[in-house]
Coordinates of C-alpha atoms in Angstrom, one line a residue:
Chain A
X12 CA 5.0 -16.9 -30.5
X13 CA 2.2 -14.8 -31.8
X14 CA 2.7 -11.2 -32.5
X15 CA 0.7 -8.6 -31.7
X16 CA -1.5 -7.1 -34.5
X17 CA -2.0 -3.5 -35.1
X18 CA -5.8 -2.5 -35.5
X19 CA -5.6 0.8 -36.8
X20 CA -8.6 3.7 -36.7
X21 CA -9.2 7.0 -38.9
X22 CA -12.3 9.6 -38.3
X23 CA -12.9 13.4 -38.9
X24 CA -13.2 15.1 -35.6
X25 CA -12.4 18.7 -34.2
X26 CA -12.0 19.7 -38.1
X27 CA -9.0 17.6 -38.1
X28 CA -8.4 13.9 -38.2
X29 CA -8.7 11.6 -35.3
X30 CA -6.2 8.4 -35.2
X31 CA -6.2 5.6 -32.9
X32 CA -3.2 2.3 -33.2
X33 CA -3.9 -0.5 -30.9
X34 CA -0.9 -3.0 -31.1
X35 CA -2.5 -4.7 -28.2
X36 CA -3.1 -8.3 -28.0
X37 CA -6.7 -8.0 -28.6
X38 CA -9.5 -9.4 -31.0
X39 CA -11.0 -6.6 -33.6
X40 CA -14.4 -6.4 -32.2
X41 CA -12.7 -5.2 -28.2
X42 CA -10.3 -2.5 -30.4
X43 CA -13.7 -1.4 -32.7
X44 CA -15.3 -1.0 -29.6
X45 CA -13.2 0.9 -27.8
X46 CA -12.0 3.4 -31.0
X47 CA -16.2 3.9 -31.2
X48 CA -16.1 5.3 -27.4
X49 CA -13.0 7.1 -28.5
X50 CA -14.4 9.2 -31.4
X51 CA -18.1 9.5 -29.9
X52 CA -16.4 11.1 -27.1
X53 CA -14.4 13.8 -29.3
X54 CA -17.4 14.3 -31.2
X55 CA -19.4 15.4 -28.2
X56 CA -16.7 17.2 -27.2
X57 CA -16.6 19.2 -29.9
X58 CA -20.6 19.5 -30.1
X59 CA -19.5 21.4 -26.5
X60 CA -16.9 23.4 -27.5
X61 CA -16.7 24.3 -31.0
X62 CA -17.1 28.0 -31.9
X63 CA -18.5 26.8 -35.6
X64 CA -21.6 25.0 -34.3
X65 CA -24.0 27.7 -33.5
X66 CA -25.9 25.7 -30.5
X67 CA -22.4 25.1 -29.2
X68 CA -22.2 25.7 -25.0
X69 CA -19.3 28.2 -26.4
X70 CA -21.3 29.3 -29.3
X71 CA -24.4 29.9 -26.4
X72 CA -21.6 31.7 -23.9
X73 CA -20.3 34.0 -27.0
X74 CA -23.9 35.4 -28.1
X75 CA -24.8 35.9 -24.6
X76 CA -27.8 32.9 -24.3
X77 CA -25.9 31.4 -21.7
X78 CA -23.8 32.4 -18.0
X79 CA -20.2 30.7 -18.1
X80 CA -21.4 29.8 -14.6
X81 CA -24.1 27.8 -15.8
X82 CA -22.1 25.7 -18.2
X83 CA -21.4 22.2 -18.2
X84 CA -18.7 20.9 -15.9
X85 CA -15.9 19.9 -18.8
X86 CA -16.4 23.5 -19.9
X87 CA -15.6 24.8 -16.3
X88 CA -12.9 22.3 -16.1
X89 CA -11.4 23.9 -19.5
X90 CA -11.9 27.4 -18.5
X91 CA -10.1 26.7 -15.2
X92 CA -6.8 25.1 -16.5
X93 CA -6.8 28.2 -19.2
X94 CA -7.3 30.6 -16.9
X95 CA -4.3 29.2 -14.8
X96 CA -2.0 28.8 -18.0
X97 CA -2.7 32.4 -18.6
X98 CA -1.1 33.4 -15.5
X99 CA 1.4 30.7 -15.8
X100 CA 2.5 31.7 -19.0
X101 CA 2.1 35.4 -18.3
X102 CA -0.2 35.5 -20.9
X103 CA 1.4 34.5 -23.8
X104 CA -1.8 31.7 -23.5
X105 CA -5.1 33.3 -24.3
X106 CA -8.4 31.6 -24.4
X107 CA -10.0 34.7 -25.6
X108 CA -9.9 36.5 -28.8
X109 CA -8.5 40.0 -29.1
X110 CA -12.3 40.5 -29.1
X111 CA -13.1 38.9 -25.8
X112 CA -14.9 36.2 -27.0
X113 CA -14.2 32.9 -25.7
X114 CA -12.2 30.6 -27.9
X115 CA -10.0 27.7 -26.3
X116 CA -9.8 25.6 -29.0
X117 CA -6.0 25.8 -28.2
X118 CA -6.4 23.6 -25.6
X119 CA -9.5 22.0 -25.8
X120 CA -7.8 19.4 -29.1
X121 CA -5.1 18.0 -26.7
X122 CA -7.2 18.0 -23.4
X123 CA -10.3 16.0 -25.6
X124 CA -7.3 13.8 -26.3
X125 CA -6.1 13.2 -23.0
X126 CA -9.6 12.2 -21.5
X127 CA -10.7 10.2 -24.6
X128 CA -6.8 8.1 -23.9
X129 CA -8.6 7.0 -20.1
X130 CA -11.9 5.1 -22.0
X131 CA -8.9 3.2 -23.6
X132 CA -7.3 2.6 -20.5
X133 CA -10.8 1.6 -18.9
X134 CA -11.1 -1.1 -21.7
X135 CA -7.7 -2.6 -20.5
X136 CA -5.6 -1.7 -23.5
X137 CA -2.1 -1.0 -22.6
X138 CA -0.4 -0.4 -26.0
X139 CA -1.8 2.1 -28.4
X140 CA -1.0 5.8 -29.3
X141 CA -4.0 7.9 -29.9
X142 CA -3.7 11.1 -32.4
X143 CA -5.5 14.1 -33.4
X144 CA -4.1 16.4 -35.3
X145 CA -0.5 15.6 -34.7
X146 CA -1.5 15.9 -30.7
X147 CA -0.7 12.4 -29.2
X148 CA -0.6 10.5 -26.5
X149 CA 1.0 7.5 -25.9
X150 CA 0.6 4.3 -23.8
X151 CA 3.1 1.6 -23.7
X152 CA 4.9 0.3 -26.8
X153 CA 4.5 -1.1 -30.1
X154 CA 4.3 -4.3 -30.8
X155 CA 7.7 -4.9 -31.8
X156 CA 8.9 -4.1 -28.0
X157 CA 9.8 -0.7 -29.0
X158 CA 9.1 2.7 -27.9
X159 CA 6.7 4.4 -30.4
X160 CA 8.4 6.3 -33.0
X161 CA 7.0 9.8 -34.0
X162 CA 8.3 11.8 -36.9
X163 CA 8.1 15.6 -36.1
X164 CA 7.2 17.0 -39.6
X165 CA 9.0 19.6 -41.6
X166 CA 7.3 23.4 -41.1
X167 CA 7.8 24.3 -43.9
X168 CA 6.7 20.9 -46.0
X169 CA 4.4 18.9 -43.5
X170 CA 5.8 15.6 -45.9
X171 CA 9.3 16.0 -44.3
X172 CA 10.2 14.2 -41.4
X173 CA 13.0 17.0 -39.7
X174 CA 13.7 14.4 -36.6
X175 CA 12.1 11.7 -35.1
X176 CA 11.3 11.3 -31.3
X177 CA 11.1 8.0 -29.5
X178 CA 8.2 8.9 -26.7
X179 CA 8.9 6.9 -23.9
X180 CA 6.2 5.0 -22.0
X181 CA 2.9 6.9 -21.5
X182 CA 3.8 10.0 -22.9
X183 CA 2.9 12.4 -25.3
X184 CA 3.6 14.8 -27.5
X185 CA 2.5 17.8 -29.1
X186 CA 3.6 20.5 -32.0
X187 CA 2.6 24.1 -32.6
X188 CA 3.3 25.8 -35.7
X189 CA 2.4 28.3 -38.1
X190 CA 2.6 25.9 -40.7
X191 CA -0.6 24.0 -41.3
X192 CA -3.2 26.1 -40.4
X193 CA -1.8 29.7 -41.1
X194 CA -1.1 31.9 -38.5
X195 CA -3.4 31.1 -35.6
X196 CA -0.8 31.7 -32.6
X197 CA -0.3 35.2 -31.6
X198 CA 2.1 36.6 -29.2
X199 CA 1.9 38.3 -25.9
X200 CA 3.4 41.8 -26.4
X201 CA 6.2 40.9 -23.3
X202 CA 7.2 38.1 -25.5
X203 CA 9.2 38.7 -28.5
X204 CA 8.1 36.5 -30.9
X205 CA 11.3 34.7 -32.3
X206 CA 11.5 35.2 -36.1
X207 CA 13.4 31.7 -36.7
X208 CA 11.3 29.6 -34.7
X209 CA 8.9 27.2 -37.4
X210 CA 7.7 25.0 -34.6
X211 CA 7.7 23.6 -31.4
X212 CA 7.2 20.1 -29.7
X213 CA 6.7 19.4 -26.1
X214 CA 6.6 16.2 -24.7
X215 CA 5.7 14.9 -21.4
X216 CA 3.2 12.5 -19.1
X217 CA 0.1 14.2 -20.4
X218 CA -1.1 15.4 -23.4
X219 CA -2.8 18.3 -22.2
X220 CA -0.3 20.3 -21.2
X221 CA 1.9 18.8 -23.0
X222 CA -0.3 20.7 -25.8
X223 CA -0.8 23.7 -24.0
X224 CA 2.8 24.6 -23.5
X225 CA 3.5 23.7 -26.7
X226 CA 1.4 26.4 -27.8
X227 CA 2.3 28.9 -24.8
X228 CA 6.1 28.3 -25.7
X229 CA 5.3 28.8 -29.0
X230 CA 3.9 32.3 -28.6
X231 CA 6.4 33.3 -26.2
X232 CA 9.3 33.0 -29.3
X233 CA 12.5 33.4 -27.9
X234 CA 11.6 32.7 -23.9
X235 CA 9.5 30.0 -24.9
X236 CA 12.1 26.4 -24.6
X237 CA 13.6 28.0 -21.0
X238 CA 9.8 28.4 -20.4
X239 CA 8.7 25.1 -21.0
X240 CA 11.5 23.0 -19.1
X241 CA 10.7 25.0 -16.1
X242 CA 8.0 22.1 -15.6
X243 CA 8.9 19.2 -14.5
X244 CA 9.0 16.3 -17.3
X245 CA 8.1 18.5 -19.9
X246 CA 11.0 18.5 -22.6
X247 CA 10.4 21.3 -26.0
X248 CA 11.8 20.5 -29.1
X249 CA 12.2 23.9 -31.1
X250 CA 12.3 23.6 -35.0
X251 CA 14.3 26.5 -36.7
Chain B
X24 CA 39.2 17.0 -21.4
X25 CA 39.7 13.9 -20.0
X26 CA 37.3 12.0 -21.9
X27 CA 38.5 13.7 -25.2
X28 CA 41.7 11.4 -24.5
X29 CA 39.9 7.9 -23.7
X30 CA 38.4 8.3 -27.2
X31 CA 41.7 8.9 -28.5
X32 CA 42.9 5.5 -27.7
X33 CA 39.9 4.0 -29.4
X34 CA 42.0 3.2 -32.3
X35 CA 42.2 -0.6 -32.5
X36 CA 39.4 -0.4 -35.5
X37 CA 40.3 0.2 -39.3
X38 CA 39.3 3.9 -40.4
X39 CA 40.9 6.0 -37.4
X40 CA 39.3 8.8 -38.0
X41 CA 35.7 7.9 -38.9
X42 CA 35.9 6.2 -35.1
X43 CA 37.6 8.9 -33.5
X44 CA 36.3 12.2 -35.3
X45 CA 32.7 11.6 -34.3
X46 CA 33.5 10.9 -30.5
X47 CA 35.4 13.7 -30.3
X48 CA 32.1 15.8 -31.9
X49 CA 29.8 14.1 -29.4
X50 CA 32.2 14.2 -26.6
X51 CA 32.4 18.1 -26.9
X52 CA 28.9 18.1 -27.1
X53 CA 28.6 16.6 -24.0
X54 CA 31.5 19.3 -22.6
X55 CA 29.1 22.2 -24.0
X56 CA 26.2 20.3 -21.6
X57 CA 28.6 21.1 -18.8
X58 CA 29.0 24.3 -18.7
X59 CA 25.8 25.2 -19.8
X60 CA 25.1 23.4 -16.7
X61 CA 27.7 25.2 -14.7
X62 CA 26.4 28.4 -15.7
X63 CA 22.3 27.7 -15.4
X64 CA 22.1 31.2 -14.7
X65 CA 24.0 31.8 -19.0
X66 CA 21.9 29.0 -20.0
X67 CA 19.6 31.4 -21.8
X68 CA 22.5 33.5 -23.3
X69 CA 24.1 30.1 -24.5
X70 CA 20.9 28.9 -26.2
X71 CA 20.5 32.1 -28.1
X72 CA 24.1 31.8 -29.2
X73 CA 24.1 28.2 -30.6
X74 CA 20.6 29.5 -32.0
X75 CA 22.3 32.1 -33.5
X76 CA 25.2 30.4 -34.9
X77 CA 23.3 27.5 -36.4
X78 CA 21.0 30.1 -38.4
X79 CA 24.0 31.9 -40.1
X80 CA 26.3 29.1 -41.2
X81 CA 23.9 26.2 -42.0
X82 CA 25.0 25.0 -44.9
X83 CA 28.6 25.3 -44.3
X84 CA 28.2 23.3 -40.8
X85 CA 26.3 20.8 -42.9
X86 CA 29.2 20.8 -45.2
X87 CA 31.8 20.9 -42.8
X88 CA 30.8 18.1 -40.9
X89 CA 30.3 15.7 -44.1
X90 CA 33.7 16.0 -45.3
X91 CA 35.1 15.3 -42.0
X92 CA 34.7 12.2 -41.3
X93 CA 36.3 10.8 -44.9
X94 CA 39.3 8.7 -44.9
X95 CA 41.7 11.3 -44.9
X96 CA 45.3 11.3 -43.9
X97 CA 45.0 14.4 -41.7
X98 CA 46.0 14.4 -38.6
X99 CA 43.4 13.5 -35.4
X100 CA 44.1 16.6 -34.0
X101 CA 43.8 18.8 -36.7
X102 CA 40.8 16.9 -37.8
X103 CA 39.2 17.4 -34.5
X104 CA 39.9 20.9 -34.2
X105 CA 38.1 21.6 -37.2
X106 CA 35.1 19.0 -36.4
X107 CA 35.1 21.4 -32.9
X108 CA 34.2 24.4 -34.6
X109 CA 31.1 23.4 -36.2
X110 CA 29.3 21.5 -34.0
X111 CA 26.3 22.9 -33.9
X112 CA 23.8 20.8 -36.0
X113 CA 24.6 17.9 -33.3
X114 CA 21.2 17.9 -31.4
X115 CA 22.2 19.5 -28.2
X116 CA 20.0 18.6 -25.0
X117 CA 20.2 21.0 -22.7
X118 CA 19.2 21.3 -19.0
X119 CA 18.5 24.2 -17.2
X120 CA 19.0 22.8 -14.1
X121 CA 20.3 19.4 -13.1
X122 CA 16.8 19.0 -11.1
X123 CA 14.8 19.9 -13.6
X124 CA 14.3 17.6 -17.1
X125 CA 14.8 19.9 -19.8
X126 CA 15.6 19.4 -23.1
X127 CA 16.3 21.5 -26.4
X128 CA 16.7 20.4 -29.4
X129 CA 17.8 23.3 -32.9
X130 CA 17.8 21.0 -35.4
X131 CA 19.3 22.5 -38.8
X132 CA 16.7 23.6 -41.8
X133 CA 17.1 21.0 -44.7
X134 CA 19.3 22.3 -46.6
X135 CA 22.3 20.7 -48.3
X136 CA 22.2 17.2 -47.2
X137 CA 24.3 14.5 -48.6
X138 CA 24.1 15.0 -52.3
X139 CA 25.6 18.1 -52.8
X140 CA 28.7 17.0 -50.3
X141 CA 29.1 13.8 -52.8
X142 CA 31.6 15.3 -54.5
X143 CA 34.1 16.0 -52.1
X144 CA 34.3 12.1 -51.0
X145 CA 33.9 10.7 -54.0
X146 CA 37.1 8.6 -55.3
X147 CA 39.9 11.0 -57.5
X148 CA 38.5 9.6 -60.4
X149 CA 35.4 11.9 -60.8
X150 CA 33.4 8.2 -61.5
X151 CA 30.1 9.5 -60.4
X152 CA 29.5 7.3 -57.2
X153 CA 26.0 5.8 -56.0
X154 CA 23.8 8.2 -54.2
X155 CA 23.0 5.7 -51.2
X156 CA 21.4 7.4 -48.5
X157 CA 20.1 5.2 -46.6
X158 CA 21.1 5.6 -42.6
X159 CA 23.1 2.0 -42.8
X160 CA 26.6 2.5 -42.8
X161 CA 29.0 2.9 -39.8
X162 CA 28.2 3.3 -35.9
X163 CA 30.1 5.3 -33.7
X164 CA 29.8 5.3 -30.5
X165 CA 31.0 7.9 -27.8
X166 CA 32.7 7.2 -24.2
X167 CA 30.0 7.5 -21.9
X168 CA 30.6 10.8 -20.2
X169 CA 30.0 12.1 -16.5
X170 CA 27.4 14.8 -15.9
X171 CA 26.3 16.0 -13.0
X172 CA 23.1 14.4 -13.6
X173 CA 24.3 11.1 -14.6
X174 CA 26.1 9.3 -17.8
X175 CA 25.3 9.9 -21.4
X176 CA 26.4 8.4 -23.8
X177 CA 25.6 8.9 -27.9
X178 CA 25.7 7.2 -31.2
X179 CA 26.4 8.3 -34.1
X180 CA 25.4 7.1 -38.0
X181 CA 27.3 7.3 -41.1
X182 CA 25.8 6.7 -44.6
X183 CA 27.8 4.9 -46.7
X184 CA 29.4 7.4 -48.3
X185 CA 30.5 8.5 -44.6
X186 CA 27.4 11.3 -44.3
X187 CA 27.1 11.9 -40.9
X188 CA 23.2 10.6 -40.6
X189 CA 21.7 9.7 -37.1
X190 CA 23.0 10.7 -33.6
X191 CA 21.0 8.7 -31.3
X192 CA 21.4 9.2 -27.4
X193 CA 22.3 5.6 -26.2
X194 CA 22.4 6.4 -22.3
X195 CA 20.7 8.8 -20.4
X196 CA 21.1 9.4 -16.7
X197 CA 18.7 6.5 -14.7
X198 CA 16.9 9.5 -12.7
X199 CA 15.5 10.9 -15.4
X200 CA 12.4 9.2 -17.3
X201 CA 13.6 10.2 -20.5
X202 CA 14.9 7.9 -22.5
X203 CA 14.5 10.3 -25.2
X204 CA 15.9 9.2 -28.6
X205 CA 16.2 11.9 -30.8
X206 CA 17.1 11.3 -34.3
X207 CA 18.8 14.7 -36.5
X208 CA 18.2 14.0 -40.2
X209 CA 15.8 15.0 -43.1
X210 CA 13.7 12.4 -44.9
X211 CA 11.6 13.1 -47.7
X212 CA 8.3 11.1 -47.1
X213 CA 6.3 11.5 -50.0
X214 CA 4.4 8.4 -50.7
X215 CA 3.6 4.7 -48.9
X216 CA 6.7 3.3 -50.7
X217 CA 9.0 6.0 -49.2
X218 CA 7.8 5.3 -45.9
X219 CA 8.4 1.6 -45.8
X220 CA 11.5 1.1 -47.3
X221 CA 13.2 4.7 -45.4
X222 CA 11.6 5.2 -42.0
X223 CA 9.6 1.9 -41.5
X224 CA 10.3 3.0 -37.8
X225 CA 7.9 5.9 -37.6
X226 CA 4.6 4.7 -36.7
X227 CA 2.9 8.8 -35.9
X228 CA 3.6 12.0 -37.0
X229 CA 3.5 15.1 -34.7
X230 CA 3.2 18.8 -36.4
X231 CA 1.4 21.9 -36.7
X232 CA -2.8 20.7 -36.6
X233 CA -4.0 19.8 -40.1
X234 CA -7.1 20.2 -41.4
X235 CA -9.5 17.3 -41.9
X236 CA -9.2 18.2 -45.8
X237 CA -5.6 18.3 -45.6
X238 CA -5.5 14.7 -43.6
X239 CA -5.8 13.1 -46.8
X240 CA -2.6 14.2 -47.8
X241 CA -0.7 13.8 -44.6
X242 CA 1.9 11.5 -43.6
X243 CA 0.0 10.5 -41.1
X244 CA -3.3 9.7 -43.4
X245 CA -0.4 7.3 -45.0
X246 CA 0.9 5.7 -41.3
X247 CA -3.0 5.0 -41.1
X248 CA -3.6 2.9 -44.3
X249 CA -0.4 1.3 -44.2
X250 CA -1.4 -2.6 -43.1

């Protein structure tokens, strides 16, 4: 019987690291292929988004060149679902800076991720996991028949593995942390922020809001895991 | 209570209480799932209070747990009791709910894993024994157990020098997706080698958002070059 191989991708993107495993049945030009549509996708993504790239449709919103109105559809889209998660998460998830400027680059990573997954999908893959910085989604198994295995790292020293999570079928998962980046996450005054708390992992069918409540549940501290299972599917791991 | 007995009985193997200790652990486990679930509307309270507990007696839980599941001569009772007490660095899933699928997981800082509990369950002799801490020693399995949501059932891992080191959920209720398997231990991952021969099992690493300069570094940088 011939085994599945693993073809295995690694590019910048977003300022972080974009990875793509296919253990898919499939010959290395159809998996080149289809990681090429995958990071060409987050790179354009991020030519729309980013709040570091001065021509930017944020950049353009932010210095008052452009209506929010007259943006590009995927930024509507984005600016819908935060607005929502705002309300949802009575806003312990922000979108703006204290400023007022618009920033959503806490959810634009794992919704980027979640619609580059579908051009894998469209190429008929079935087994892969695609991650960008630690955000990942999931489709099927590895080759070995088994659920894919993902270490959630140590806060405090990002070359511990503290536990690992078996994802099953088609999920994903995400972490939010104070760890790697510094303190990026700030909390909603309702909310007290839970001293103990190092990081937190959701996981669920979608990567999107599987990295949005990750990062709402984080900034909620205490209220944040009874938050989080509220939605259906969606499971938090809290790291103390 | 009734399924602290059936694991009782499960005495036919050698080393009673290495079988029985752990069953009993998981087993109670499962009893502090219940009535959280009784009491969705304490579930919050309950949380807190295992949070609480777990941050001020880390170590000693750690400890705790290590020496008790050495061959000893102590009694299964008194053994238990004591294995009771500390129970909180078990991974505790937790639903709010029975309709809703919710899990959470405290899992311990890492602190005070095996090698400072050698001691303890090392032979009379003082011979310094092998560190080997490697997850391949003794299974343990627990009686699947009756929720209102379905059966569960876990696993648990001994090194071999009897270090609790894996508790792995082995059934979850058929109504719920998540065949989540959630493993509690601390591996230090510092290079390819590390990876392959400890957690060849991991194949992505979720965390806090890196920096591209940073990937270079990461465990996942390594999950990417490895063949």
């Amino acid at each position: 019987m011939t085994i599945a191989t693993s073809h295995k991708f690694a590019a910048k993107a977003m300022g972080t690291a974009a990875s793509l495993h296919i253990d898919d049945f499939c010959d290395s030009v159809t998996a080149e292929k289809a990681w090429r549509s995958v990071i060409s996708f987050l790179w354009n993504i991020e030519q729309t988004f980013s709040t570091f790239i001065s021509d930017s449709e944020i950049s353009k919103i932010n210095s008052g060149s452009l209506n929010l109105l007259d943006s590009s559809p995927s930024v509507i889209e984005v600016f819908d679902a935060c607005t929502w998660l705002e309300h949802a998460s009575d806003g312990a998830f922000r979108a703006r800076r204290p400023d007022g400027s618009l920033d959503p680059a806490g959810f634009v990573k794992g919704w980027a991720t979640q619609c580059a997954s579908r051009l894998l999908t469209e190429s008929n893959l079935k087994n892969w996991y695609l991650c960008v910085g630690g955000d990942i989604q999931t489709s099927g198994r590895q080759a070995s028949g088994e659920l894919w295995s993902v270490g959630i790292t140590d806060p405090q020293d990002q070359n511990l593995v503290r536990c690992t999570i078996d994802i099953p079928e088609n999920w994903a998962v995400a972490t939010s942390g104070n760890s790697a980046r510094g303190q990026h996450i700030w909390s909603a005054d309702a909310n007290p922020a839970d001293e103990t708390l190092r990081s937190f992992s959701v996981i669920g069918p979608d990567l999107m809001w599987a990295d949005a409540f990750a990062t709402a549940g984080f900034a909620k501290g205490t209220a944040g895991a009874d938050w989080v299972n509220k939605f259906s599917n969606y499971l938090a791991l809290e790291i103390k | 209570m009734s399924n602290r007995n059936s694991s009782r009985t499960r005495n036919s193997k050698p080393s009673l209480a290495r079988q029985v200790i752990p069953a009993i652990v998981l087993t109670s486990a499962g009893v502090g799932f219940v009535s959280l679930l009784d009491g969705p509307q304490n579930s919050g309270e309950a949380l807190d209070t295992l949070g609480a507990a777990n941050t001020q007696s880390d170590s000693v839980n750690q400890t705790t747990i290590v020496n008790a599941p050495v061959d000893s001569s102590a009694p299964v009772a008194g053994a238990a009791t004591q294995v009771q007490t500390t129970l909180t660095p078990v991974p505790t899933v937790v639903a709010t709910t029975p309709t809703v699928a919710g899990a959470v997981v405290t899992v311990a800082p890492v602190t005070a894993l095996p090698t400072t509990a050698l001691p303890t369950t090392a032979p009379p002799t003082t011979a310094p024994a092998p560190v080997d801490n490697s997850c391949t020693g003794d299974a343990v399995n627990s009686p699947s157990v009756n929720f209102r949501w379905g059966v569960m059932q876990l696993q648990a891992t001994f090194t071999k020098s009897n270090v609790l080191c894996d508790v792995t959920v082995l059934q979850y209720p058929n109504d719920r997706r998540t065949s989540v398997e959630i493993n509690q231990y601390s591996l230090p991952i510092y290079n390819q080698e590390a990876i392959a021969t400890h957690s060849a099992k991991i194949r992505a690493v979720s965390g806090a958002t890196y920096s591209w300069q940073a990937y270079s570094t990461a465990l996942q940088a390594v999950l990417d070059s490895r063949p």
